Amino acid sequence: MTNLLARAGFDWFLLALIGVIVLASQWPEVGVQEEPVSLSEIAGYGVTLIFFFYGLRLNPRKLREGLGNWRLHLVVHLATFVIFPLLLLAVKPLISGERNQLLWLGAFYLAALPSTVSSSVVMVSIAGGNMLAAIFNASISSLLGVFITPLWMGLFLATSSGDYDISVIIAKLMLQVLAPVLLGLLLNKRLGTFAEKYRKQMRYFDQVVILLIVYTSFCESFALNMFEGYSSGDILKLAGLMVGLFFLVYLIIYGISRLLNFNREDRIAALFCGSKKSLVQGTVMSKVLFPDATIIGVVLLPIMLYHALQLIAASIIAQAMARKAGGE
């Protein structure tokens, strides 16, 4: 089980996430100061490199080959960008209180995010699913998220903040996310082998940048006491809700896959790609989507909890599927 979690990235990185949050709570001034160097600005440059390296690793030929299975693609993206947000919208009337509303906004932001690439593909591989479909859907989901996530968030941020201009937001995300991906994709033929060779090192770079974004975001929130009033019980309740959200979406996708008579490989790809959410894009896009930097730490709480819990749940499920397949 330890090796399985390590392959999914659930090892030192989760501990480091907890560590930087603790650091931010104790020394928030380090993350908010502009001189002698702005950590937030460094993280911004790191984001551009993350998506450039991601584009380098995208294989255009494999993406073209994955286009044909349109029913599977439709299920994955409907789950990712429609079912998730609708479930959160359904419970909004039940949420009261300003602090709970802020946590709900974070959960809705999570629901509007694209699927994660690396862990989705890893889980599909472990369970014996359709790897080509997993790579295609996880990759396309990341690109679609540049446009769809801001549209969903605009339903609420546009009314609460006069600084939320959807065209400006999408333009910023295209410049910071989509443009580096496309540049990397264009250079895949020349540098794709290099990117694959150093995939592990690039993954470490991605994780360090994410840690930096999380640290600076929580520094902003702790500096203005945004977490006052939230107890450990509140965090545990939120974690329980994130687990419930994962399994609810998982079961919905499973039911749809059975109705559409997906074979085992396609069903596995749909389940893992459609139920996962990207911590990478969640942290990156928060810097652009939320004009009030002081709330980002609170908004990111549901995403980080979901990230950790989805890895545990998906790892257990993938391992069980692999054992079942081996016994058949």
Tab-separated table of C-alpha atoms in Angstrom:
chain	number	residue	atom	x	y	z
A	1	MET	CA	0.000	0.000	0.000
A	2	THR	CA	2.877	2.376	0.778
A	3	ASN	CA	4.392	1.849	-2.663
A	4	LEU	CA	1.006	2.401	-4.286
A	5	LEU	CA	0.504	5.731	-2.537
A	6	ALA	CA	4.061	6.777	-3.376
A	7	ARG	CA	3.460	6.132	-7.078
A	8	ALA	CA	0.459	8.449	-6.923
A	9	GLY	CA	2.506	11.226	-5.324
A	10	PHE	CA	0.937	10.730	-1.892
A	11	ASP	CA	4.104	10.745	0.216
A	12	TRP	CA	6.430	13.612	1.089
A	13	PHE	CA	4.301	16.109	-0.831
A	14	LEU	CA	1.274	15.813	1.443
A	15	LEU	CA	3.483	16.190	4.511
A	16	ALA	CA	5.128	19.208	2.881
A	17	LEU	CA	1.706	20.768	2.225
A	18	ILE	CA	0.870	20.456	5.900
A	19	GLY	CA	4.326	21.793	6.758
A	20	VAL	CA	4.060	24.976	4.687
A	21	ILE	CA	0.631	25.707	6.168
A	22	VAL	CA	2.119	25.416	9.662
A	23	LEU	CA	4.998	27.701	8.611
A	24	ALA	CA	2.535	30.218	7.198
A	25	SER	CA	0.585	30.227	10.464
A	26	GLN	CA	3.744	30.970	12.469
A	27	TRP	CA	5.583	33.369	10.126
A	28	PRO	CA	3.054	34.856	7.686
A	29	GLU	CA	5.104	38.020	7.176
A	30	VAL	CA	7.710	36.101	5.118
A	31	GLY	CA	5.150	35.209	2.463
A	32	VAL	CA	3.552	38.640	2.131
A	33	GLN	CA	6.617	40.896	2.062
A	34	GLU	CA	7.737	42.315	-1.285
A	35	GLU	CA	11.375	42.988	-0.373
A	36	PRO	CA	14.070	41.817	-0.865
A	37	VAL	CA	12.212	39.310	-3.013
A	38	SER	CA	8.535	38.521	-3.614
A	39	LEU	CA	7.847	34.796	-3.196
A	40	SER	CA	4.467	35.255	-4.852
A	41	GLU	CA	6.089	36.700	-7.966
A	42	ILE	CA	8.586	33.821	-8.115
A	43	ALA	CA	5.664	31.383	-7.906
A	44	GLY	CA	4.045	33.158	-10.860
A	45	TYR	CA	7.079	32.509	-13.054
A	46	GLY	CA	7.160	28.935	-11.820
A	47	VAL	CA	3.562	28.426	-12.952
A	48	THR	CA	4.463	29.354	-16.523
A	49	LEU	CA	7.273	26.786	-16.498
A	50	ILE	CA	4.974	24.095	-15.068
A	51	PHE	CA	2.611	24.368	-18.007
A	52	PHE	CA	5.422	24.673	-20.542
A	53	PHE	CA	6.900	21.385	-19.291
A	54	TYR	CA	3.409	19.873	-19.327
A	55	GLY	CA	3.060	20.826	-23.007
A	56	LEU	CA	6.452	19.289	-23.768
A	57	ARG	CA	5.222	15.963	-22.418
A	58	LEU	CA	1.998	15.975	-24.457
A	59	ASN	CA	2.261	13.668	-27.448
A	60	PRO	CA	0.145	15.022	-30.371
A	61	ARG	CA	-0.082	11.579	-31.977
A	62	LYS	CA	-1.544	9.991	-28.846
A	63	LEU	CA	-4.028	12.845	-28.484
A	64	ARG	CA	-5.232	12.328	-32.073
A	65	GLU	CA	-5.577	8.590	-31.477
A	66	GLY	CA	-7.738	9.237	-28.425
A	67	LEU	CA	-10.336	11.347	-30.246
A	68	GLY	CA	-12.572	8.476	-31.393
A	69	ASN	CA	-14.102	7.306	-28.094
A	70	TRP	CA	-16.515	10.254	-27.887
A	71	ARG	CA	-19.036	8.687	-25.471
A	72	LEU	CA	-16.324	8.108	-22.866
A	73	HIS	CA	-14.977	11.640	-23.331
A	74	LEU	CA	-18.472	13.084	-22.929
A	75	VAL	CA	-19.079	11.233	-19.656
A	76	VAL	CA	-15.731	12.342	-18.204
A	77	HIS	CA	-16.178	16.011	-19.037
A	78	LEU	CA	-19.852	16.127	-18.042
A	79	ALA	CA	-18.871	14.709	-14.655
A	80	THR	CA	-15.926	17.082	-14.292
A	81	PHE	CA	-17.540	20.325	-15.411
A	82	VAL	CA	-21.308	19.792	-14.951
A	83	ILE	CA	-22.181	17.146	-12.342
A	84	PHE	CA	-19.653	18.389	-9.753
A	85	PRO	CA	-20.794	22.053	-9.878
A	86	LEU	CA	-24.498	21.140	-9.938
A	87	LEU	CA	-24.099	19.050	-6.775
A	88	LEU	CA	-22.521	22.008	-4.969
A	89	LEU	CA	-25.182	24.399	-6.261
A	90	ALA	CA	-27.859	22.056	-4.901
A	91	VAL	CA	-26.580	22.407	-1.321
A	92	LYS	CA	-25.933	26.163	-1.418
A	93	PRO	CA	-29.360	27.062	0.043
A	94	LEU	CA	-28.492	24.958	3.096
A	95	ILE	CA	-25.328	26.984	3.853
A	96	SER	CA	-25.634	29.855	6.315
A	97	GLY	CA	-23.117	32.198	7.893
A	98	GLU	CA	-20.370	34.213	6.220
A	99	ARG	CA	-17.557	31.811	7.145
A	100	ASN	CA	-19.462	28.749	5.946
A	101	GLN	CA	-20.283	30.586	2.735
A	102	LEU	CA	-16.561	31.136	2.170
A	103	LEU	CA	-15.869	27.420	2.637
A	104	TRP	CA	-18.737	26.653	0.271
A	105	LEU	CA	-17.147	28.986	-2.291
A	106	GLY	CA	-13.916	26.997	-1.945
A	107	ALA	CA	-15.835	23.736	-2.411
A	108	PHE	CA	-17.608	25.146	-5.467
A	109	TYR	CA	-14.257	26.273	-6.861
A	110	LEU	CA	-13.035	22.706	-6.388
A	111	ALA	CA	-16.120	21.443	-8.237
A	112	ALA	CA	-15.462	23.777	-11.176
A	113	LEU	CA	-11.825	22.675	-11.624
A	114	PRO	CA	-10.561	20.314	-14.347
A	115	SER	CA	-9.395	16.762	-13.718
A	116	THR	CA	-5.843	16.081	-12.619
A	117	VAL	CA	-3.486	14.494	-15.148
A	118	SER	CA	-0.774	12.539	-13.359
A	119	SER	CA	-2.725	10.734	-10.625
A	120	SER	CA	-5.668	9.977	-12.948
A	121	VAL	CA	-3.355	8.226	-15.395
A	122	VAL	CA	-1.538	6.419	-12.563
A	123	MET	CA	-4.797	5.093	-11.081
A	124	VAL	CA	-6.125	3.955	-14.467
A	125	SER	CA	-2.834	2.186	-15.093
A	126	ILE	CA	-2.930	0.401	-11.714
A	127	ALA	CA	-6.551	-0.703	-12.191
A	128	GLY	CA	-5.945	-1.924	-15.760
A	129	GLY	CA	-8.099	0.640	-17.567
A	130	ASN	CA	-7.929	2.424	-20.921
A	131	MET	CA	-4.635	4.323	-20.633
A	132	LEU	CA	-4.926	6.127	-23.970
A	133	ALA	CA	-8.355	7.460	-23.013
A	134	ALA	CA	-7.061	8.488	-19.584
A	135	ILE	CA	-4.171	10.475	-21.059
A	136	PHE	CA	-6.459	12.107	-23.635
A	137	ASN	CA	-9.231	13.076	-21.202
A	138	ALA	CA	-6.978	14.285	-18.406
A	139	SER	CA	-4.975	16.396	-20.854
A	140	ILE	CA	-7.993	17.906	-22.612
A	141	SER	CA	-9.676	18.554	-19.261
A	142	SER	CA	-6.766	20.758	-18.193
A	143	LEU	CA	-7.091	22.855	-21.335
A	144	LEU	CA	-10.883	23.138	-21.086
A	145	GLY	CA	-10.547	24.290	-17.488
A	146	VAL	CA	-8.876	27.509	-18.642
A	147	PHE	CA	-12.246	28.564	-20.082
A	148	ILE	CA	-14.903	26.634	-18.131
A	149	THR	CA	-13.680	27.191	-14.559
A	150	PRO	CA	-13.751	31.025	-14.822
A	151	LEU	CA	-17.250	30.856	-16.353
A	152	TRP	CA	-18.600	28.863	-13.402
A	153	MET	CA	-16.821	31.067	-10.847
A	154	GLY	CA	-18.125	34.187	-12.575
A	155	LEU	CA	-21.634	33.307	-11.322
A	156	PHE	CA	-20.567	34.307	-7.809
A	157	LEU	CA	-17.357	36.325	-8.008
A	158	ALA	CA	-18.793	38.792	-10.516
A	159	THR	CA	-21.455	39.843	-8.006
A	160	SER	CA	-19.149	39.946	-4.980
A	161	SER	CA	-16.236	41.726	-6.624
A	162	GLY	CA	-16.214	44.572	-9.091
A	163	ASP	CA	-12.734	43.446	-10.189
A	164	TYR	CA	-14.014	40.219	-11.772
A	165	ASP	CA	-14.010	40.675	-15.542
A	166	ILE	CA	-14.451	37.302	-17.257
A	167	SER	CA	-12.688	38.363	-20.461
A	168	VAL	CA	-9.678	39.668	-18.528
A	169	ILE	CA	-9.571	36.529	-16.364
A	170	ILE	CA	-9.618	34.175	-19.366
A	171	ALA	CA	-7.004	36.304	-21.154
A	172	LYS	CA	-4.702	36.058	-18.105
A	173	LEU	CA	-5.186	32.292	-17.889
A	174	MET	CA	-4.561	31.874	-21.612
A	175	LEU	CA	-1.325	33.817	-21.247
A	176	GLN	CA	-0.163	32.033	-18.094
A	177	VAL	CA	-1.522	28.520	-18.740
A	178	LEU	CA	-2.623	27.886	-22.319
A	179	ALA	CA	0.176	29.727	-24.155
A	180	PRO	CA	3.001	27.824	-22.355
A	181	VAL	CA	1.185	24.509	-22.979
A	182	LEU	CA	0.821	25.236	-26.699
A	183	LEU	CA	4.460	26.338	-26.929
A	184	GLY	CA	5.547	23.123	-25.237
A	185	LEU	CA	3.284	21.101	-27.541
A	186	LEU	CA	4.887	22.724	-30.590
A	187	LEU	CA	8.334	21.806	-29.257
A	188	ASN	CA	7.321	18.245	-28.334
A	189	LYS	CA	8.895	16.772	-31.464
A	190	ARG	CA	12.279	18.288	-30.612
A	191	LEU	CA	12.242	18.199	-26.827
A	192	GLY	CA	9.613	15.560	-25.992
A	193	THR	CA	12.242	12.855	-25.423
A	194	PHE	CA	14.134	15.185	-23.087
A	195	ALA	CA	10.918	15.932	-21.171
A	196	GLU	CA	10.128	12.232	-20.772
A	197	LYS	CA	13.669	11.491	-19.618
A	198	TYR	CA	13.453	14.112	-16.881
A	199	ARG	CA	9.745	13.639	-16.071
A	200	LYS	CA	10.508	12.833	-12.417
A	201	GLN	CA	12.606	15.967	-11.930
A	202	MET	CA	9.924	18.087	-13.602
A	203	ARG	CA	7.308	16.610	-11.292
A	204	TYR	CA	9.411	17.671	-8.290
A	205	PHE	CA	9.632	21.173	-9.763
A	206	ASP	CA	5.825	21.255	-10.142
A	207	GLN	CA	5.380	20.260	-6.528
A	208	VAL	CA	7.839	22.864	-5.220
A	209	VAL	CA	5.998	25.626	-7.110
A	210	ILE	CA	2.655	24.418	-5.722
A	211	LEU	CA	4.095	24.457	-2.203
A	212	LEU	CA	5.269	28.022	-2.769
A	213	ILE	CA	1.817	29.106	-3.986
A	214	VAL	CA	0.104	27.402	-1.039
A	215	TYR	CA	2.569	28.973	1.399
A	216	THR	CA	2.156	32.532	0.096
A	217	SER	CA	-1.649	32.146	-0.130
A	218	PHE	CA	-1.943	30.966	3.461
A	219	CYS	CA	0.455	33.698	4.606
A	220	GLU	CA	-1.961	36.275	3.192
A	221	SER	CA	-4.892	34.667	5.006
A	222	PHE	CA	-3.090	34.169	8.326
A	223	ALA	CA	-1.722	37.726	8.261
A	224	LEU	CA	-5.300	39.053	8.346
A	225	ASN	CA	-6.632	36.373	10.740
A	226	MET	CA	-8.952	34.842	8.134
A	227	PHE	CA	-8.975	31.480	9.960
A	228	GLU	CA	-10.282	32.824	13.254
A	229	GLY	CA	-13.534	31.082	14.081
A	230	TYR	CA	-12.716	27.802	12.306
A	231	SER	CA	-12.232	24.924	14.729
A	232	SER	CA	-10.595	21.534	14.151
A	233	GLY	CA	-14.123	20.129	14.178
A	234	ASP	CA	-15.032	22.378	11.252
A	235	ILE	CA	-12.046	21.064	9.282
A	236	LEU	CA	-12.988	17.446	10.047
A	237	LYS	CA	-16.562	18.087	8.906
A	238	LEU	CA	-15.247	19.630	5.703
A	239	ALA	CA	-13.001	16.592	5.144
A	240	GLY	CA	-15.994	14.292	5.618
A	241	LEU	CA	-17.984	16.285	3.069
A	242	MET	CA	-15.112	16.043	0.579
A	243	VAL	CA	-15.023	12.251	0.977
A	244	GLY	CA	-18.787	12.150	0.469
A	245	LEU	CA	-18.507	14.307	-2.643
A	246	PHE	CA	-15.878	12.006	-4.146
A	247	PHE	CA	-17.925	8.846	-3.629
A	248	LEU	CA	-21.169	10.452	-4.774
A	249	VAL	CA	-19.631	11.516	-8.093
A	250	TYR	CA	-17.863	8.156	-8.371
A	251	LEU	CA	-21.180	6.301	-7.990
A	252	ILE	CA	-22.931	8.587	-10.496
A	253	ILE	CA	-20.211	7.948	-13.082
A	254	TYR	CA	-20.360	4.228	-12.365
A	255	GLY	CA	-24.126	4.211	-12.959
A	256	ILE	CA	-23.823	6.160	-16.229
A	257	SER	CA	-21.036	3.874	-17.417
A	258	ARG	CA	-23.199	0.813	-16.771
A	259	LEU	CA	-26.168	2.374	-18.583
A	260	LEU	CA	-23.968	3.077	-21.612
A	261	ASN	CA	-22.534	-0.461	-21.511
A	262	PHE	CA	-18.915	0.669	-21.249
A	263	ASN	CA	-16.405	-2.163	-21.252
A	264	ARG	CA	-14.240	-2.604	-18.149
A	265	GLU	CA	-11.305	-0.543	-19.464
A	266	ASP	CA	-13.459	2.425	-20.477
A	267	ARG	CA	-15.425	2.305	-17.231
A	268	ILE	CA	-12.210	2.493	-15.210
A	269	ALA	CA	-10.988	5.482	-17.251
A	270	ALA	CA	-14.319	7.266	-16.758
A	271	LEU	CA	-14.341	6.605	-13.008
A	272	PHE	CA	-10.843	7.874	-12.267
A	273	CYS	CA	-10.661	10.752	-14.754
A	274	GLY	CA	-14.168	12.023	-13.964
A	275	SER	CA	-13.903	11.947	-10.168
A	276	LYS	CA	-10.471	13.564	-9.744
A	277	LYS	CA	-9.691	17.277	-9.396
A	278	SER	CA	-6.449	19.128	-10.101
A	279	LEU	CA	-4.582	20.681	-7.175
A	280	VAL	CA	-2.089	22.145	-9.666
A	281	GLN	CA	-4.673	24.183	-11.564
A	282	GLY	CA	-6.593	24.924	-8.390
A	283	THR	CA	-3.627	26.665	-6.794
A	284	VAL	CA	-2.512	28.322	-10.034
A	285	MET	CA	-5.906	29.670	-11.080
A	286	SER	CA	-6.753	30.928	-7.588
A	287	LYS	CA	-4.083	33.610	-7.994
A	288	VAL	CA	-5.944	34.930	-11.045
A	289	LEU	CA	-9.579	34.231	-10.183
A	290	PHE	CA	-9.786	35.707	-6.685
A	291	PRO	CA	-9.103	39.448	-6.547
A	292	ASP	CA	-9.037	39.363	-2.736
A	293	ALA	CA	-5.772	37.532	-2.006
A	294	THR	CA	-6.559	37.340	1.707
A	295	ILE	CA	-9.303	34.719	1.212
A	296	ILE	CA	-7.292	32.380	-1.033
A	297	GLY	CA	-5.946	30.315	1.860
A	298	VAL	CA	-9.475	29.560	3.091
A	299	VAL	CA	-10.721	28.909	-0.449
A	300	LEU	CA	-7.917	26.399	-1.045
A	301	LEU	CA	-8.776	24.320	2.053
A	302	PRO	CA	-11.425	22.140	0.307
A	303	ILE	CA	-9.088	21.556	-2.653
A	304	MET	CA	-6.191	20.387	-0.499
A	305	LEU	CA	-8.420	18.133	1.595
A	306	TYR	CA	-10.008	16.672	-1.528
A	307	HIS	CA	-6.574	16.184	-3.110
A	308	ALA	CA	-5.315	14.122	-0.182
A	309	LEU	CA	-8.512	12.141	0.324
A	310	GLN	CA	-9.044	11.397	-3.373
A	311	LEU	CA	-5.569	9.865	-3.520
A	312	ILE	CA	-6.281	7.580	-0.568
A	313	ALA	CA	-9.726	6.520	-1.795
A	314	ALA	CA	-8.700	6.131	-5.445
A	315	SER	CA	-5.570	4.165	-4.492
A	316	ILE	CA	-7.598	1.674	-2.453
A	317	ILE	CA	-10.176	1.304	-5.234
A	318	ALA	CA	-7.528	0.932	-7.968
A	319	GLN	CA	-5.711	-1.726	-5.949
A	320	ALA	CA	-8.957	-3.645	-5.416
A	321	MET	CA	-9.740	-3.477	-9.144
A	322	ALA	CA	-6.262	-4.766	-9.979
A	323	ARG	CA	-6.665	-7.699	-7.574
A	324	LYS	CA	-10.087	-8.526	-9.019
A	325	ALA	CA	-8.751	-8.463	-12.578
A	326	GLY	CA	-5.886	-10.721	-11.533
A	327	GLY	CA	-8.313	-13.188	-10.055
A	328	GLU	CA	-10.582	-13.342	-13.083
